[in-house]
PDB file of C-alpha atoms in Angstrom:
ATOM      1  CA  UNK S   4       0.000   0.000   0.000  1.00  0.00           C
ATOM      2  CA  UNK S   5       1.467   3.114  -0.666  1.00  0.00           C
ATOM      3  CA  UNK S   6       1.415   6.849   0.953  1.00  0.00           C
ATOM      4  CA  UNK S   7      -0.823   8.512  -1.306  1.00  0.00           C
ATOM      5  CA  UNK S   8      -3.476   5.776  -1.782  1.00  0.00           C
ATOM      6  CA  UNK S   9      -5.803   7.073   0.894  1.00  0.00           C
ATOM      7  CA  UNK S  10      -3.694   7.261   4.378  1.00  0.00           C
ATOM      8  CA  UNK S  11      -2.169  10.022   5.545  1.00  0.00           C
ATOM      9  CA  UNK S  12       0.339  11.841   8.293  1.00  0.00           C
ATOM     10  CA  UNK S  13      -1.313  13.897  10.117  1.00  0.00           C
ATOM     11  CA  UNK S  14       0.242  17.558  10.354  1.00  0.00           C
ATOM     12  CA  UNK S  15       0.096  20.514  12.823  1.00  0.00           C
ATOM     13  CA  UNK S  16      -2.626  22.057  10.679  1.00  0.00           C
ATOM     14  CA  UNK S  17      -5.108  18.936  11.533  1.00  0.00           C
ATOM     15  CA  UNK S  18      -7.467  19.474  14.379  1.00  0.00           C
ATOM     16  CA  UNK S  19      -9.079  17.053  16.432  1.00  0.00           C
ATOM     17  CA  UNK S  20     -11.292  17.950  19.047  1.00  0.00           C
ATOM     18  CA  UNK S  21     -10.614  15.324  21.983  1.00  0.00           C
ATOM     19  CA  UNK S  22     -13.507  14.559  24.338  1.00  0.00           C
ATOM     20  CA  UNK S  23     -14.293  17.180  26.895  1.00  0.00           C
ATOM     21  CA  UNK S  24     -12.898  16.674  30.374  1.00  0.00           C
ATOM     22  CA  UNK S  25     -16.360  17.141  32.468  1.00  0.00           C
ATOM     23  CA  UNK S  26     -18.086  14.340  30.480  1.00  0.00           C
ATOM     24  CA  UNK S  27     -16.478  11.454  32.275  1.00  0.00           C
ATOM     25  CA  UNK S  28     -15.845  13.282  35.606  1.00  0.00           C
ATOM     26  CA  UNK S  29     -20.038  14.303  35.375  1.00  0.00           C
ATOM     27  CA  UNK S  30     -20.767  10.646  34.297  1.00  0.00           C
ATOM     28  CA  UNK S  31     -18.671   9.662  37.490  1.00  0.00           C
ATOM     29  CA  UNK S  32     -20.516  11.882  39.981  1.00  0.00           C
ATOM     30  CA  UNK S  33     -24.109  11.302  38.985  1.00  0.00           C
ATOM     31  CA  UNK S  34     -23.063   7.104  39.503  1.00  0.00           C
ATOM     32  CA  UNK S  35     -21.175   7.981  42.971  1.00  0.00           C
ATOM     33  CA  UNK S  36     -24.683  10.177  43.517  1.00  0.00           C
ATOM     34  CA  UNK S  37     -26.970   8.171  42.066  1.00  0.00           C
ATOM     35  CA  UNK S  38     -25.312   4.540  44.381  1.00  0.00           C
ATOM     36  CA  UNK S  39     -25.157   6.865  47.471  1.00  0.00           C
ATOM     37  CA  UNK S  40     -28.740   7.309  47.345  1.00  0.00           C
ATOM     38  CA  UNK S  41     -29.636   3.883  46.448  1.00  0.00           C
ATOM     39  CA  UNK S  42     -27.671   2.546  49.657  1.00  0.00           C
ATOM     40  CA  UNK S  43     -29.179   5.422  51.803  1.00  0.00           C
ATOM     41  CA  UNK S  44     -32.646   4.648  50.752  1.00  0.00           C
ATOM     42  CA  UNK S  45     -32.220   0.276  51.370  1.00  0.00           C
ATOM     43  CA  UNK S  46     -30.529   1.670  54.870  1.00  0.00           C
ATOM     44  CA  UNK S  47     -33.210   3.672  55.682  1.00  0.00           C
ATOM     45  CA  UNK S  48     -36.116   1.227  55.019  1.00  0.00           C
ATOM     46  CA  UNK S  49     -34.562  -1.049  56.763  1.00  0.00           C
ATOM     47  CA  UNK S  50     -34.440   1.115  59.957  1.00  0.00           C
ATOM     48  CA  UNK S  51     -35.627  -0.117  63.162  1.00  0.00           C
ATOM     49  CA  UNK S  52     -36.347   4.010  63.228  1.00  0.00           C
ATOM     50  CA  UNK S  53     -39.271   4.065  60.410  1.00  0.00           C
ATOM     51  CA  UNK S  54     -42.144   3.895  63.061  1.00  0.00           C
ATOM     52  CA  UNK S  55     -42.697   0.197  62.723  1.00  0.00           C
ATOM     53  CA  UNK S  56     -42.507  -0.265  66.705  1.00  0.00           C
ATOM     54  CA  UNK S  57     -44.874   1.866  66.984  1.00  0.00           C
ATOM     55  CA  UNK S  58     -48.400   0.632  67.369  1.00  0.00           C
ATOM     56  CA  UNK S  59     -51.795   1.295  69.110  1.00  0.00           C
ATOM     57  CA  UNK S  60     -50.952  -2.114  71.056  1.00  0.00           C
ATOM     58  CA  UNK S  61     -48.624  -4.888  71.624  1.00  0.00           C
ATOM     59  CA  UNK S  62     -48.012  -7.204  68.596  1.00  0.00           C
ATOM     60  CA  UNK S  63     -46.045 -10.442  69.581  1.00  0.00           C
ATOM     61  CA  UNK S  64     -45.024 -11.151  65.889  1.00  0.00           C
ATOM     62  CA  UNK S  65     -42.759  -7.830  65.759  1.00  0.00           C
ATOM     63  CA  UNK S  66     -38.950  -8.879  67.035  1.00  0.00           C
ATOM     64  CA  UNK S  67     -36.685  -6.270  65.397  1.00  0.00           C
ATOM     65  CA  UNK S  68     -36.713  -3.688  68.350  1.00  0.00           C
ATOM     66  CA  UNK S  69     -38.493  -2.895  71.247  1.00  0.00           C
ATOM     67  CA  UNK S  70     -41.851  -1.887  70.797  1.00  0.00           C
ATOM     68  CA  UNK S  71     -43.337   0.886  71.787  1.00  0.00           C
ATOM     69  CA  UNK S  72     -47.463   1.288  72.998  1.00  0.00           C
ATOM     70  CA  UNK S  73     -48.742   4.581  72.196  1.00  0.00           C
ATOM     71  CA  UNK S  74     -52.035   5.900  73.296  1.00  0.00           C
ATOM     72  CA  UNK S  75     -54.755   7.031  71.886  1.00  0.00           C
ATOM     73  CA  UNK S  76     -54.115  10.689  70.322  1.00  0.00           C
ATOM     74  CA  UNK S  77     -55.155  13.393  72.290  1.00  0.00           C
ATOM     75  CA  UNK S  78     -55.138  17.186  71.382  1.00  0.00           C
ATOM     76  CA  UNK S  79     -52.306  19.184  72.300  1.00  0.00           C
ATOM     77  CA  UNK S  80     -53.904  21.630  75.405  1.00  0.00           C
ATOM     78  CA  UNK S  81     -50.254  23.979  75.348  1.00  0.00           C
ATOM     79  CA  UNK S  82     -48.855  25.322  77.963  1.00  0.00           C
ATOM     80  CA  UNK S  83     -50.387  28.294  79.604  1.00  0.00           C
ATOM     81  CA  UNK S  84     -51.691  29.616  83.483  1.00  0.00           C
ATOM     82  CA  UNK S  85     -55.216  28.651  82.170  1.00  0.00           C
ATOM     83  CA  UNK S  86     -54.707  24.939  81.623  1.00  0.00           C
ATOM     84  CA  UNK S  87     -52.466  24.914  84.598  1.00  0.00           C
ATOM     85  CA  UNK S  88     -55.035  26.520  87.569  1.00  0.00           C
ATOM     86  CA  UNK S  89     -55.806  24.645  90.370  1.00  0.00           C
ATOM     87  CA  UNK S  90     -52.351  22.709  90.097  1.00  0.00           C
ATOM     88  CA  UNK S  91     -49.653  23.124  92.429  1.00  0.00           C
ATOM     89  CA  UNK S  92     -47.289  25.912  92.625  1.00  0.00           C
ATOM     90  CA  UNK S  93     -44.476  24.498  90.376  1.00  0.00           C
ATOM     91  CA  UNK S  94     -46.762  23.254  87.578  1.00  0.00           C
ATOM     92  CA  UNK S  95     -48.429  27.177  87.523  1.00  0.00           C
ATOM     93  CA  UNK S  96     -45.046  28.355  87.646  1.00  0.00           C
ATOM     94  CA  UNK S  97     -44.135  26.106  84.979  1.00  0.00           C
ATOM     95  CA  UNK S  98     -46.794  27.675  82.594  1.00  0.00           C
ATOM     96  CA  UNK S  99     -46.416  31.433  83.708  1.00  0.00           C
ATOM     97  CA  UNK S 100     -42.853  30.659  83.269  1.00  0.00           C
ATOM     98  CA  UNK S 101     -43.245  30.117  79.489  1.00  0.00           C
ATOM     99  CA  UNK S 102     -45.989  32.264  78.777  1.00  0.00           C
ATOM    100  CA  UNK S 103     -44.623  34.820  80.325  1.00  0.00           C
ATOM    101  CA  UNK S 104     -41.197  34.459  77.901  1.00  0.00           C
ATOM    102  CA  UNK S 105     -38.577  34.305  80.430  1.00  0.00           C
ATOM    103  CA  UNK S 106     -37.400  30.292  78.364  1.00  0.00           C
ATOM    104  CA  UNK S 107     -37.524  32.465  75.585  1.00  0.00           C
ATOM    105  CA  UNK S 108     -34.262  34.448  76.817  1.00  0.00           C
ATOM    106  CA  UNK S 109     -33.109  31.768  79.992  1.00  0.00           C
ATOM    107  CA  UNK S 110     -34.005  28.599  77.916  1.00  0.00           C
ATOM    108  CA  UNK S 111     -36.355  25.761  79.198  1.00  0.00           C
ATOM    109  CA  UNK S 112     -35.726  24.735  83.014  1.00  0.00           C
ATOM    110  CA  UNK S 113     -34.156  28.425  83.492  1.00  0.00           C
ATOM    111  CA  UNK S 114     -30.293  26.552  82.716  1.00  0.00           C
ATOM    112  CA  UNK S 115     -29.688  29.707  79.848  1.00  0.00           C
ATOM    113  CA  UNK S 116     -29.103  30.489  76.780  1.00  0.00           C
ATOM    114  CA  UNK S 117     -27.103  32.474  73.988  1.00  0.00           C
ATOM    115  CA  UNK S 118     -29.458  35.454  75.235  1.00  0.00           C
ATOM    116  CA  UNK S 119     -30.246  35.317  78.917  1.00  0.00           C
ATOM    117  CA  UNK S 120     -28.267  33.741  81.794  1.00  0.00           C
ATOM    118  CA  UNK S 121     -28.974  30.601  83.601  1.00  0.00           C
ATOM    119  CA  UNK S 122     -32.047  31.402  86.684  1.00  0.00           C
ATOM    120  CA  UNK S 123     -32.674  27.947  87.882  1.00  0.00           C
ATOM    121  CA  UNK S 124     -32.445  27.692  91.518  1.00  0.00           C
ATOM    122  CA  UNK S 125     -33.256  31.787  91.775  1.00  0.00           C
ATOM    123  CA  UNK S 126     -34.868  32.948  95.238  1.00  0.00           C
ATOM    124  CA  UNK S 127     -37.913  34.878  95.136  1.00  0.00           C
ATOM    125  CA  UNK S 128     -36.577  38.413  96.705  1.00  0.00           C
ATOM    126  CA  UNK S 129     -33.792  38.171  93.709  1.00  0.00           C
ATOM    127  CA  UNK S 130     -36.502  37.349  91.199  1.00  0.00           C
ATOM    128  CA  UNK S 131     -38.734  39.805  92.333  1.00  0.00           C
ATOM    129  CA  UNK S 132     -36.089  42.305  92.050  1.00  0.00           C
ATOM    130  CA  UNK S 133     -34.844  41.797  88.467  1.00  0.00           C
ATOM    131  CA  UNK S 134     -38.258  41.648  87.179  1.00  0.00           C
ATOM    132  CA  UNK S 135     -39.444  44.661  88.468  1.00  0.00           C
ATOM    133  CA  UNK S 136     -36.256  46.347  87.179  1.00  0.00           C
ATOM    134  CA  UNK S 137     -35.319  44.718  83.756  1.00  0.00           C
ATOM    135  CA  UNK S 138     -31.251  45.119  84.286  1.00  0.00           C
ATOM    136  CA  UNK S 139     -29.321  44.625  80.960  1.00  0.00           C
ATOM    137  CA  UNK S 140     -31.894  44.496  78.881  1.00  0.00           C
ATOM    138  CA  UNK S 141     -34.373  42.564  80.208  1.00  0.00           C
ATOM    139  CA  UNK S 142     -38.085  43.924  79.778  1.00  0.00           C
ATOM    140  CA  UNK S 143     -39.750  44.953  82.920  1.00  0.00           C
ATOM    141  CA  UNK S 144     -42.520  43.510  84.493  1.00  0.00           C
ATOM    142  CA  UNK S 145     -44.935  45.789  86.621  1.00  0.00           C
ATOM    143  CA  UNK S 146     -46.905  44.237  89.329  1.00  0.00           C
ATOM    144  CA  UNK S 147     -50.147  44.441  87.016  1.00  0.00           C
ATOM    145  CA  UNK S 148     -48.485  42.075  84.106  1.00  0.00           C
ATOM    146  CA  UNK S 149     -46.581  39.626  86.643  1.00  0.00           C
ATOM    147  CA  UNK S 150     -48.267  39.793  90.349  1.00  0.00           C
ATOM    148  CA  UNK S 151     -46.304  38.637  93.418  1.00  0.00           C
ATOM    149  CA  UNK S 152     -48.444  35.398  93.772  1.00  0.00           C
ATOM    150  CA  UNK S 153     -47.233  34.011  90.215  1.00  0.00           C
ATOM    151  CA  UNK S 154     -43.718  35.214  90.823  1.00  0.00           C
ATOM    152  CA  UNK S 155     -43.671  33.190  94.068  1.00  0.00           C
ATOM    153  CA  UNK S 156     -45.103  30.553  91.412  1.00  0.00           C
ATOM    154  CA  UNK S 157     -42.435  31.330  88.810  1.00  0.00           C
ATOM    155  CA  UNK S 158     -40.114  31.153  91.889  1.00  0.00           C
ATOM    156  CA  UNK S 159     -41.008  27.230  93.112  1.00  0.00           C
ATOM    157  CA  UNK S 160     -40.866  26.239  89.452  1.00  0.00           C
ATOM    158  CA  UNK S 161     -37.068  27.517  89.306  1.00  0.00           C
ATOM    159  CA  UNK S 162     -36.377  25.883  92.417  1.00  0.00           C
ATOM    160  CA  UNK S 163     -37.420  22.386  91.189  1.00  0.00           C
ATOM    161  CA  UNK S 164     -35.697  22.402  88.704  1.00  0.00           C
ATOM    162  CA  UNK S 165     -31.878  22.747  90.364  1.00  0.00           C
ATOM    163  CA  UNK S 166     -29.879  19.618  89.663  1.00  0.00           C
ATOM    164  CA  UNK S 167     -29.469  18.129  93.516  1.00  0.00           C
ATOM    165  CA  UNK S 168     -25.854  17.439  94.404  1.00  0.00           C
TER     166      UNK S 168
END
């Protein structure tokens, strides 16, 4: 076969156009992506965490975790002085406590937060004193909005919630 019969040396002139570099390395991804969320989806069904314990009442053929009995549903009464009258001291405090907005600054159980230090285990002349005067911040409470009687409230609340020693 000779030279010129239809083959050719290429030259510096030719140009070939290789393949693009992101079509492999996009190919690659969208399999890595694509088997990721395969496995994550078999894992996932096959969670003892998908609610399958949970049931209205015991069932002896379920072994994979413990089960758990839940009761019948109930509407959600919230938290607030009104549902809370007539209970004790710390259960009204409890409510006043979050109604009022001090666990939105002191967090829940009065341990603090990013905005308001921790009150838990607070005695009632120190409470009394700080709400009445809003220091650093804090809004001020006037006997009318917060009255002694749910401070003392507020006050047993705090206290039962200190970690004992």
């Amino acid at each position: 076969m000779s030279a010129s019969a239809g083959a050719r040396r290429p030259t510096f002139g030719d140009v070939t156009r290789p393949m693009p570099l992101y079509l492999p390395i996009s190919f690659l991804v969208l399999g890595l992506v694509v088997t990721a969320a395969i496995a994550i989806l078999a894992i996932g069904a096959r969670s003892p965490y998908t609610h399958g314990n949970l049931a209205p009442g015991y069932d002896p053929r379920y072994e994979r975790t413990q089960q758990i009995v839940v009761g019948e549903s109930q509407d959600f009464a919230g938290v607030s002085p009104a549902s809370a009258e007539g209970a004790d001291a710390i259960a009204h405090g409890e409510a006043l406590y979050v109604s009022e907005g001090c666990a939105t600054c002191h967090g829940l159980a009065g341990r603090g937060a990013p905005v308001g230090p921790p009150i838990a285990g607070t005695k009632l002349s120190t409470l009394a004193q700080r709400v009445r005067e809003g220091p650093a911040g804090m809004p001020r409470f006037s006997p009318d909005a917060l009255t002694d009687a749910q401070l003392a409230d507020i006050e047993a609340y705090l206290q039962s919630v200190v970690i004992k020693k």
